Amino acid sequence: MEKNWYNQSPDEALKNLSTTKEKGLSQDEAKTRLEKYGDNALAAEKKKSFGEKLKEQILDPMIIILIAAALVSAFNGEALDAGIIVAIVIVNAFLSIYQEGRAEEAIAALQKMSSPKAKVIRDGDHVEVDSNTLVPGDIIILETGDIVPADLRLLESSNLKIDESSLTGESVPVEKDASVVYDGKMEIGDRENLAYSSTIVSYGRGMGLVIETGHETEIGKIATSIATVGDEQTPLQRKLAKLSKTLGILVLVICAVVLAVGVLYKHDPREMFMTAISLAVAAVPEGLPAIVTIVLSIGMGKMAEKNAIVKKLLAVETLGTTTVICSDKTGTLTQNEMTVVKVFTDGHVYDVSGTGYSPEGDVTRKDSKVTIEEDENIKILSSIAALTNDAKLQVKGEEASIIGDPTEGALLTFAEKAGNGLKELYSNIDRIEEIPFDSDRKMMTTFHDKIFDDITSFTKGAPDVVLDRCSKILIDGKEVDLDDKLREEVLEKNSEFARSALRCLGYAYRKHSDMPSEVTSENIEKDMVFVGLTGMIDPSRPEAKAAIKECRTAGIRPIMITGDYLETGLAIAKDLGIAEHDDEAIMGRELNEMSEAEMREIVKEKSVFTRVSPENKVQIVTALKQNGHITAMTGDGVNDAPAIKKADIGIAMGITGTDVAKNTAEVILTDD
């Protein structure tokens, strides 16, 4: 079967999987294929049995020495000593198993309890089925808010945008186009005609053909590759193993010397043998394993109080010896919530405070708060932002979330901060008509009344495209001719925002005496009045900057590893204090041609790695470890999981983290 589905047209893909988009598969054929391909699910991580956990504890080098000492003591008739040593071994083993069992219970509570559903066409009917019953050849209907249930070759797309951050690390939803057919090899993040399992539809709708399920999906392949990354000993395990080996050799040497000297001085050989054995037993630090376990258990408890679940007892110590922390950007250092931070209108730049989708924050100009009552330009711009919008903002107490496109969600939040209450705005102003957004025009237009005296069309879109369709500009609440000087000023400000890695949108309006008889882009989106720009970004977490400063004070080097674009990653890294200069960043494609020796050198120089693949992340972590660093890796996406496992200590986000990342990590941050 042809695997490069992005090289095939929709008709070719349908033919290869013997299905049609009108009828889909029959129920009988779907059942047959399910038996052939298996469930559309990743195999659950096999939990260790009590016996396996106990075996792990007993096979520890220090425990083996203690057991040997207990046997020797029993052989010598010292039953009390033997009993004490055995008791220490048992208490140590059961305490370790108990602590790790508690961590497993906490992790289980974090897992999602319900199986997602999928809208599928079977026998020509639209039905909803459990996503784990999907098979190659099924036809899937996608709508805003849906989780993509399997890898799909898109057959139809209408303004479709998909959030692929968990897979690629890209913070902005990706525009999809079913009509595209590629020649040659394309990277995962650039395949506009495919949709991937576990990503989220943030805008529009579409139809897709299931091409891969379960472990054959891109996310499944990453999960499978994690199994090839072997478990490595922690620094403490290596130190204790070395101590046990050294101690064992020294004890044997001393015993041999004592026995030999005693025999040379003509002492009773049996008596000297027993003396040597007694020395051996005395030399073994019976209390060390118990002390280590108790101290680490206390550390585990303290970590839990700080909202960090430690799955393995020895991972507590590894955290204390970490010299480098590698971190994913999207959802880890940032909130994975787009936020408007800058506005340009009326020839002035306004700052917008607050982060994420919470409407807490202000619009300010030169540190003075601005409201829609006193600033006509901000009133109109925020109205356009809120009304040319299909997202929904939900605020419950202190929790705020959006349904729909993150970019549009950020605009709703901005409108609330400006004082343009959405509830009142939507109850007073209806949408009469619209020209939906599409990737060719790069604009969206909606029609409303009750804004001005006339019916008004509001347009938002790519700043250069919107500006090009305008003949006037709003200055101090009044419409003036848009001359070359004013046009250049807007374009320069747009470039300035873009250089700061801000995602920019432009806004305009046009008044109509009556509702136009023909609502098309050609006759509506022209001769408009330009209002202004907004610049947004996925902002860094407020606590991240302080944490990075603390890391540097402690002698720990922070590194950012992200699948996002270089400009975006570098801007966030500079804001957080991870990087100071542009030459500290490098793109993933440059790493692909490097040898191991070159990788070891490059990780000494660079602090920001952008547009990287999961394989690149493992390369970076491996090179740091080869340089002698104790390396931690934090992340939330499936794309972070291989590096999380390869690192000396892997840390996953508990709220936004994917199940694959959480299952792989040694530490889970329950509050992110």
XYZ file of C-alpha atoms in Angstrom:
672
model
C 0.000 0.000 0.000
C 1.304 3.472 -0.898
C 2.402 5.208 2.291
C 3.006 8.774 1.069
C -0.643 9.724 1.191
C 0.138 13.435 0.781
C 1.438 12.616 -2.750
C -1.985 11.228 -3.733
C -5.124 13.031 -4.820
C -8.322 12.360 -2.830
C -9.628 10.088 -5.617
C -6.386 8.044 -5.672
C -6.461 7.628 -1.896
C -10.111 6.506 -1.951
C -9.342 4.000 -4.720
C -6.342 2.588 -2.818
C -8.527 1.940 0.232
C -11.532 0.667 -1.768
C -14.086 3.125 -0.412
C -16.192 6.127 -1.455
C -16.800 9.378 0.360
C -20.548 9.206 -0.255
C -21.162 5.770 1.306
C -17.984 4.969 3.230
C -17.443 1.385 4.342
C -20.208 -1.080 5.101
C -20.552 -2.229 8.717
C -19.465 -5.735 7.701
C -16.372 -4.458 5.874
C -15.493 -2.235 8.844
C -15.733 -5.265 11.155
C -13.492 -7.326 8.831
C -10.887 -4.553 8.676
C -10.974 -4.099 12.451
C -9.974 -7.758 12.823
C -7.170 -7.203 10.294
C -5.761 -3.883 11.555
C -6.690 -4.085 15.238
C -8.110 -1.385 17.518
C -7.393 2.257 16.754
C -5.651 2.760 20.081
C -2.182 2.822 21.560
C -1.395 -0.166 23.758
C -1.672 0.774 27.405
C 1.607 0.842 29.286
C 2.062 -2.541 30.943
C 2.193 -2.111 34.698
C 4.789 -4.036 36.650
C 3.471 -6.742 38.928
C 4.272 -6.774 42.626
C 6.695 -9.639 41.974
C 8.552 -7.671 39.290
C 8.833 -4.638 41.563
C 10.110 -6.799 44.418
C 12.646 -8.453 42.098
C 13.953 -5.007 41.069
C 14.465 -4.058 44.707
C 16.259 -7.307 45.613
C 18.610 -7.201 42.591
C 20.054 -3.861 43.698
C 23.849 -4.395 44.310
C 23.722 -3.012 47.846
C 20.748 -5.235 48.728
C 22.584 -8.297 47.349
C 25.522 -7.536 49.673
C 23.104 -7.206 52.619
C 21.442 -10.535 51.794
C 24.879 -12.147 51.575
C 25.764 -10.648 54.977
C 22.511 -12.007 56.457
C 23.257 -15.501 55.120
C 26.783 -15.395 56.556
C 25.440 -14.209 59.929
C 22.893 -17.026 59.960
C 25.603 -19.536 59.031
C 27.678 -18.273 61.956
C 24.756 -18.734 64.294
C 24.175 -15.001 64.733
C 20.417 -15.215 64.231
C 19.691 -11.781 65.720
C 22.059 -9.991 63.324
C 20.694 -11.973 60.390
C 17.122 -11.120 61.408
C 17.878 -7.399 61.713
C 19.526 -7.310 58.254
C 16.608 -9.199 56.659
C 14.123 -6.840 58.359
C 15.992 -3.819 56.965
C 15.904 -5.337 53.454
C 12.152 -6.046 53.693
C 11.250 -2.615 55.103
C 13.395 -0.918 52.446
C 11.787 -2.882 49.583
C 8.193 -2.422 50.751
C 8.669 1.313 51.457
C 9.998 1.857 47.914
C 7.152 -0.182 46.368
C 4.556 1.636 48.489
C 5.808 5.100 47.499
C 5.919 4.263 43.777
C 2.461 2.644 44.043
C 1.024 5.864 45.464
C 2.503 7.772 42.504
C 0.881 5.299 40.063
C -2.508 5.884 41.703
C -2.116 9.651 41.333
C -1.181 9.258 37.662
C -4.187 7.013 37.020
C -6.410 9.782 38.392
C -4.988 12.158 35.771
C -5.795 9.889 32.795
C -8.871 10.635 30.713
C -11.651 8.277 31.601
C -13.757 8.440 28.424
C -13.068 7.203 24.921
C -13.539 9.985 22.341
C -16.226 9.564 19.704
C -15.910 10.009 15.930
C -18.485 11.049 13.330
C -18.200 8.537 10.487
C -20.046 7.615 7.270
C -20.911 3.909 7.074
C -23.371 2.373 4.609
C -24.136 5.943 3.488
C -25.371 6.956 6.960
C -23.773 9.472 9.329
C -23.177 7.632 12.609
C -21.150 8.232 15.766
C -18.809 5.449 16.891
C -16.029 4.957 19.445
C -12.831 6.175 17.838
C -11.018 2.950 18.748
C -13.244 1.058 16.268
C -12.127 3.126 13.252
C -10.304 1.376 10.407
C -8.401 2.481 7.262
C -11.027 3.391 4.653
C -13.521 4.986 7.065
C -14.840 8.446 6.092
C -14.697 10.957 8.970
C -16.618 14.237 9.359
C -14.627 16.973 11.134
C -16.105 20.043 12.845
C -14.759 22.789 15.107
C -13.765 21.367 18.507
C -13.416 17.746 17.314
C -10.388 15.669 18.214
C -9.019 14.096 15.013
C -9.543 10.370 15.726
C -6.936 8.854 13.347
C -4.492 9.898 10.619
C -6.559 11.236 7.696
C -6.081 12.177 4.041
C -8.401 15.167 3.796
C -11.073 14.861 1.109
C -12.828 18.194 1.718
C -11.864 21.288 3.709
C -13.736 24.505 4.376
C -11.619 27.114 6.205
C -10.167 24.180 8.137
C -7.510 24.906 10.780
C -6.082 22.235 13.080
C -4.083 22.693 16.290
C -1.097 20.351 15.887
C 0.923 21.691 18.852
C 0.948 18.342 20.694
C 2.539 16.677 17.656
C 4.724 19.364 16.058
C 5.048 22.004 18.803
C 3.707 24.741 16.513
C 1.753 27.265 18.595
C -0.585 28.518 15.825
C -3.250 26.264 14.228
C -2.293 25.018 10.766
C -4.446 25.849 7.742
C -5.489 22.704 5.849
C -6.322 22.297 2.175
C -7.696 18.995 0.868
C -7.054 19.934 -2.778
C -3.271 20.127 -2.398
C -1.202 17.241 -3.842
C 2.542 17.258 -3.150
C 5.463 15.965 -5.207
C 8.319 14.435 -3.233
C 8.940 14.254 0.499
C 7.299 16.726 2.899
C 7.940 17.198 6.626
C 5.076 16.452 9.046
C 4.388 20.101 9.882
C 4.098 21.081 6.203
C 1.539 18.524 4.971
C -1.567 20.659 4.499
C -3.647 17.804 3.052
C -3.282 15.462 6.056
C -4.758 15.555 9.566
C -3.180 13.656 12.437
C -4.598 11.607 15.280
C -5.133 13.420 18.621
C -4.826 16.925 17.124
C -7.768 19.329 17.516
C -9.947 21.070 14.912
C -9.850 24.718 15.955
C -11.746 26.252 13.015
C -13.888 25.301 10.033
C -14.960 21.851 8.933
C -13.828 19.037 6.691
C -14.053 15.433 5.623
C -11.202 12.937 5.816
C -10.293 9.398 4.813
C -8.753 7.247 7.567
C -5.336 6.168 6.249
C -3.639 4.894 9.424
C -4.844 3.793 12.857
C -3.336 2.828 16.217
C 0.430 2.391 16.242
C 0.669 3.188 12.510
C -0.403 6.815 13.065
C 2.294 9.477 13.431
C 1.574 9.701 17.152
C 1.606 5.887 17.355
C 5.021 5.760 15.674
C 6.417 8.174 18.244
C 4.914 6.124 21.079
C 6.479 2.968 19.582
C 9.865 4.658 19.176
C 9.863 5.434 22.895
C 10.174 1.690 23.533
C 13.524 1.698 21.685
C 14.912 4.228 24.178
C 16.216 2.011 26.960
C 15.792 2.779 30.656
C 19.014 4.142 32.119
C 20.241 4.184 35.694
C 19.926 7.408 37.654
C 23.105 9.128 38.917
C 22.354 7.837 42.447
C 21.904 4.289 41.174
C 25.250 4.519 39.393
C 26.938 5.902 42.523
C 25.412 3.242 44.799
C 26.339 0.490 42.318
C 29.918 1.781 42.224
C 29.993 1.989 46.032
C 28.624 -1.553 46.323
C 31.229 -2.883 43.872
C 34.090 -1.045 45.610
C 32.859 -2.128 49.043
C 32.510 -5.746 47.921
C 36.046 -5.839 46.532
C 37.527 -4.145 49.634
C 35.702 -6.517 51.984
C 36.948 -9.566 50.079
C 40.517 -8.220 50.020
C 40.485 -7.400 53.763
C 38.976 -10.802 54.590
C 41.635 -12.537 52.529
C 44.424 -10.507 54.175
C 43.105 -11.195 57.715
C 42.713 -14.893 56.956
C 46.193 -15.114 55.403
C 47.889 -13.214 58.248
C 46.116 -15.344 60.856
C 47.156 -18.576 59.164
C 50.776 -17.314 58.820
C 50.824 -16.661 62.576
C 49.594 -20.214 63.079
C 46.136 -19.316 64.427
C 43.325 -21.840 64.005
C 42.270 -21.553 60.301
C 38.584 -22.124 61.176
C 38.701 -19.417 63.837
C 40.456 -17.005 61.448
C 37.881 -17.773 58.748
C 35.056 -16.911 61.147
C 36.887 -13.717 62.179
C 37.278 -12.687 58.529
C 33.589 -13.358 57.905
C 32.613 -11.305 60.974
C 34.734 -8.432 59.661
C 32.955 -8.678 56.314
C 29.526 -8.507 57.946
C 30.620 -5.572 60.138
C 31.939 -3.678 57.107
C 28.582 -3.790 55.301
C 26.526 -0.593 55.997
C 23.188 -2.299 56.710
C 21.432 0.991 57.382
C 22.469 2.769 54.165
C 19.684 1.487 51.851
C 17.049 2.183 54.489
C 18.381 5.691 55.121
C 18.491 6.425 51.369
C 14.931 5.134 50.924
C 13.567 7.084 53.906
C 15.273 10.336 52.852
C 14.040 9.968 49.241
C 10.531 9.125 50.499
C 10.518 12.371 52.496
C 11.624 14.185 49.331
C 8.861 12.462 47.367
C 6.291 13.670 49.906
C 7.594 17.236 49.787
C 7.453 17.182 45.985
C 3.826 16.016 46.132
C 3.025 19.004 48.369
C 4.456 21.198 45.580
C 2.109 19.551 43.015
C 4.791 17.285 41.518
C 4.127 13.554 41.393
C 7.395 11.595 41.411
C 6.847 8.147 39.889
C 10.234 6.672 40.827
C 11.868 7.086 44.211
C 15.395 7.613 42.848
C 14.169 10.389 40.501
C 14.005 12.708 43.538
C 17.797 12.616 43.848
C 18.318 13.093 40.090
C 16.468 16.407 40.268
C 18.994 17.567 42.844
C 21.957 16.859 40.560
C 20.532 18.330 37.332
C 22.900 20.641 35.420
C 20.827 21.314 32.276
C 17.051 21.658 31.860
C 15.768 21.255 28.302
C 12.238 22.538 27.893
C 9.610 22.459 25.199
C 8.087 25.887 24.489
C 4.423 25.539 23.558
C 2.338 24.636 26.610
C 5.390 24.354 28.877
C 7.221 27.687 28.887
C 4.181 29.307 27.283
C 0.486 28.885 28.057
C -0.547 27.640 24.588
C -3.164 30.412 24.689
C -2.837 33.195 22.110
C -2.982 36.674 23.654
C -3.224 40.142 22.099
C -0.339 42.169 23.570
C -0.046 45.137 21.174
C -2.526 47.323 19.253
C -1.728 49.989 16.647
C -4.412 52.506 15.737
C -4.725 56.277 15.343
C -0.918 56.447 14.901
C -0.304 55.136 18.437
C 0.821 51.835 19.960
C -1.290 50.490 22.840
C -0.225 47.767 25.284
C -2.612 45.048 26.437
C -1.929 43.453 29.819
C -2.976 40.026 31.082
C -2.261 36.604 29.608
C -4.290 33.741 28.218
C -8.045 33.820 27.670
C -8.912 35.367 31.023
C -10.479 38.811 30.406
C -8.477 40.228 33.323
C -6.252 43.019 31.992
C -6.244 46.541 30.570
C -5.571 48.399 27.345
C -3.052 51.164 28.068
C -1.296 53.946 26.177
C 1.802 55.433 27.796
C 0.850 53.621 31.034
C -2.608 55.250 31.115
C -5.671 52.999 30.938
C -7.807 53.418 27.825
C -11.508 52.521 27.518
C -13.964 52.499 24.629
C -15.844 55.449 26.154
C -12.873 57.774 25.637
C -11.181 56.246 22.570
C -13.331 55.861 19.449
C -10.627 53.992 17.521
C -10.245 51.339 20.232
C -14.039 51.011 20.409
C -14.375 50.353 16.666
C -11.305 48.124 16.421
C -12.362 45.939 19.373
C -15.905 45.753 17.938
C -14.567 44.480 14.602
C -12.330 41.994 16.421
C -15.293 40.615 18.387
C -17.887 40.607 15.614
C -15.828 39.126 12.745
C -15.407 36.121 14.960
C -16.739 32.548 15.226
C -15.065 31.551 18.506
C -16.790 31.443 21.892
C -15.266 32.642 25.154
C -16.297 30.712 28.285
C -15.525 32.129 31.738
C -16.351 30.058 34.826
C -15.045 31.657 37.992
C -11.307 32.119 37.528
C -11.158 29.599 34.656
C -11.406 30.892 31.088
C -11.390 28.821 27.908
C -12.381 29.159 24.270
C -14.211 27.025 21.752
C -12.845 27.586 18.264
C -9.748 29.163 16.785
C -7.178 30.353 19.403
C -6.507 33.507 17.369
C -10.187 34.456 17.413
C -10.388 33.547 21.102
C -7.582 36.033 21.798
C -9.574 38.754 20.003
C -12.646 38.111 22.165
C -10.518 38.443 25.289
C -9.029 41.694 23.955
C -12.518 43.113 23.358
C -13.501 42.346 26.972
C -10.307 44.012 28.272
C -11.101 47.104 26.198
C -14.503 47.304 27.910
C -16.482 46.011 24.944
C -18.589 43.453 26.828
C -19.319 40.503 24.537
C -22.689 39.686 26.083
C -24.010 43.204 25.494
C -22.338 43.457 22.083
C -23.905 40.220 20.801
C -27.340 40.946 22.264
C -27.495 44.372 20.588
C -25.835 43.657 17.238
C -26.800 40.869 14.844
C -24.747 39.378 12.038
C -26.800 39.874 8.881
C -24.498 38.287 6.315
C -20.897 37.166 5.970
C -18.104 36.342 3.539
C -16.229 33.537 5.341
C -12.478 33.516 5.713
C -10.503 31.566 3.163
C -6.768 31.053 2.760
C -6.686 32.605 -0.731
C -8.238 35.964 0.246
C -6.784 35.885 3.782
C -9.784 37.907 4.995
C -13.173 37.509 6.697
C -16.077 39.962 6.392
C -19.347 40.183 8.349
C -22.333 42.557 7.970
C -24.028 44.328 10.897
C -26.498 47.078 11.622
C -26.797 49.336 14.700
C -23.076 50.176 14.584
C -23.255 53.372 12.565
C -26.419 54.785 11.017
C -25.875 52.568 7.987
C -25.338 48.844 7.496
C -21.637 48.201 7.967
C -19.314 45.474 6.723
C -16.426 44.653 9.071
C -13.293 42.998 7.693
C -10.332 41.383 9.442
C -7.386 39.610 7.849
C -3.731 39.743 6.825
C -2.632 43.389 7.391
C -1.032 43.966 3.966
C -4.052 42.470 2.163
C -6.609 44.474 4.170
C -4.596 47.695 3.834
C -4.354 47.192 0.082
C -8.190 47.213 -0.126
C -8.538 50.471 1.845
C -8.793 54.054 0.550
C -9.273 55.789 3.918
C -7.984 55.438 7.478
C -9.566 56.216 10.865
C -7.664 58.982 12.687
C -9.003 60.337 15.982
C -12.385 58.793 15.200
C -12.598 60.501 11.799
C -12.163 59.061 8.303
C -9.273 60.650 6.351
C -7.675 59.781 3.002
C -5.096 57.013 3.204
C -2.020 58.619 1.598
C 1.349 56.967 0.965
C 2.848 58.312 4.195
C 0.073 56.864 6.378
C 0.151 53.582 4.420
C 3.924 53.309 4.947
C 3.506 54.013 8.672
C 1.059 51.102 9.014
C 3.303 48.721 7.035
C 6.349 49.705 9.103
C 4.456 49.078 12.347
C 3.273 45.711 10.979
C 6.912 44.779 10.199
C 7.999 45.902 13.663
C 5.356 43.688 15.306
C 6.334 40.752 13.063
C 10.026 41.117 14.001
C 8.927 40.693 17.628
C 7.303 37.363 16.568
C 3.795 38.792 16.949
C 1.019 37.361 14.785
C -0.622 40.433 13.218
C -4.135 41.080 11.932
C -5.539 44.172 10.224
C -9.073 45.633 10.633
C -11.260 47.759 8.392
C -14.908 48.667 7.751
C -17.140 49.999 5.009
C -20.548 51.652 5.316
C -23.428 50.688 2.998
C -26.654 52.681 2.595
C -28.546 49.409 1.987
C -27.696 45.744 2.161
C -25.793 44.982 -1.084
C -27.669 42.738 -3.505
C -24.485 40.852 -4.362
C -22.270 39.899 -1.412
C -18.902 38.954 -2.905
C -15.327 39.777 -2.035
C -14.844 41.715 -5.260
C -17.613 44.254 -4.655
C -17.551 44.438 -0.834
C -13.911 44.184 0.289
C -12.744 47.417 -1.402
C -12.711 51.176 -0.691
C -12.678 50.353 3.017
C -11.626 52.443 6.026
C -8.539 51.032 7.740
C -8.796 51.038 11.555
C -5.645 49.395 12.912
C -3.585 46.327 13.805
C -3.418 43.839 16.637
C -0.300 41.834 17.502
C -0.654 38.603 19.443
C 1.599 35.849 20.714
C 1.417 32.689 22.791
C 2.827 34.392 25.911
C 5.313 32.937 28.317
C 3.989 31.673 31.639
C 4.324 34.408 34.290
C 6.173 32.024 36.621
C 8.592 30.786 33.922
C 10.844 33.864 33.904
C 11.400 33.680 37.673
C 12.046 29.927 37.462
C 14.675 30.402 34.732
C 16.399 33.134 36.737
C 16.471 30.803 39.737
C 17.934 28.017 37.564
C 20.774 30.238 36.423
C 21.476 31.305 40.026
C 21.679 27.607 40.970
C 24.145 26.935 38.135
C 21.601 25.093 35.973
C 21.570 25.946 32.260
C 18.109 26.288 30.617
C 17.662 25.309 26.941
C 14.542 25.722 24.781
C 13.695 22.961 22.283
C 10.597 23.676 20.187
C 8.847 22.671 16.984
C 7.758 26.282 16.432
C 9.374 28.762 14.034
C 12.770 30.365 14.766
C 11.490 33.955 15.163
C 8.751 32.904 17.597
C 11.010 30.642 19.651
C 13.799 33.223 19.836
C 11.431 36.022 20.895
C 10.057 33.922 23.778
C 13.587 32.770 24.736
C 14.816 36.375 24.928
C 11.780 37.416 26.969
C 12.365 34.582 29.445
C 16.128 35.075 29.730
C 17.100 31.791 28.054
C 18.901 33.610 25.211
C 20.379 37.074 24.744
C 21.579 37.066 21.123
C 20.171 35.909 17.775
C 23.150 33.604 17.137
C 22.121 31.428 20.097
C 19.294 29.896 18.024
C 19.454 27.149 15.393
C 16.881 25.300 13.267
C 16.330 21.546 13.375
C 17.138 20.956 9.701
C 20.726 22.080 10.376
C 21.078 19.325 12.997
C 20.121 16.545 10.564
C 23.474 16.692 8.758
C 25.645 16.839 11.892
C 27.849 14.079 13.276
C 27.793 13.134 16.979
C 30.991 15.143 17.563
C 29.474 18.231 15.904
C 26.293 17.807 17.983
C 28.331 17.715 21.186
C 29.908 21.043 20.220
C 26.723 22.743 19.003
C 24.839 22.071 22.269
C 27.578 23.990 24.086
C 26.915 27.090 21.952
C 23.150 27.149 21.309
C 20.367 27.722 23.823
C 17.374 27.737 21.430
C 16.601 24.864 19.051
C 13.621 25.560 16.753
C 11.570 23.658 14.156
C 12.935 20.406 15.549
C 11.566 16.883 15.110
C 11.171 14.353 17.961
C 14.383 12.710 16.677
C 16.240 16.044 16.909
C 15.113 16.428 20.530
C 16.619 13.021 21.374
C 19.837 14.029 19.538
C 20.158 17.174 21.660
C 19.531 15.388 24.966
C 21.983 12.617 24.020
C 24.713 15.136 23.116
C 24.260 16.967 26.439
C 24.553 13.681 28.352
C 27.672 12.762 26.380
C 29.141 16.095 27.484
C 28.733 14.936 31.095
C 25.574 16.858 31.973
C 22.769 15.514 34.148
C 19.909 16.461 31.827
C 16.232 17.080 32.570
C 13.616 17.364 29.805
C 10.222 18.978 30.321
C 7.342 18.879 27.859
C 3.667 18.190 27.270
C 3.337 16.854 23.733
C 3.716 13.467 22.111
C 6.664 14.960 20.210
C 8.466 15.518 23.542
C 8.040 11.950 24.812
C 11.153 10.282 23.250
C 13.414 13.037 24.653
C 11.612 12.880 28.018
C 12.492 9.184 28.215
C 16.083 9.677 26.991
C 16.833 12.391 29.565
C 18.210 11.591 33.018
C 14.912 12.870 34.334
C 11.745 13.422 32.316
C 9.074 15.872 33.465
C 5.569 16.161 31.956
C 2.734 18.663 32.325
C -0.209 17.141 34.205
C -3.040 19.308 32.808
C -2.080 20.052 29.198
C 0.251 17.062 28.867
C -0.677 14.189 26.560
C -1.049 10.697 28.023
C 2.049 9.560 26.106
C 4.186 12.287 27.723
C 2.808 11.554 31.208
C 3.340 7.800 30.891
C 6.959 8.360 29.822
C 7.996 10.916 32.450
C 9.403 10.262 35.929
C 7.865 13.455 37.313
C 4.434 14.959 36.520
C 3.545 18.553 37.399
C -0.133 18.338 38.342
C -0.624 22.128 38.094
C 1.641 22.579 35.032
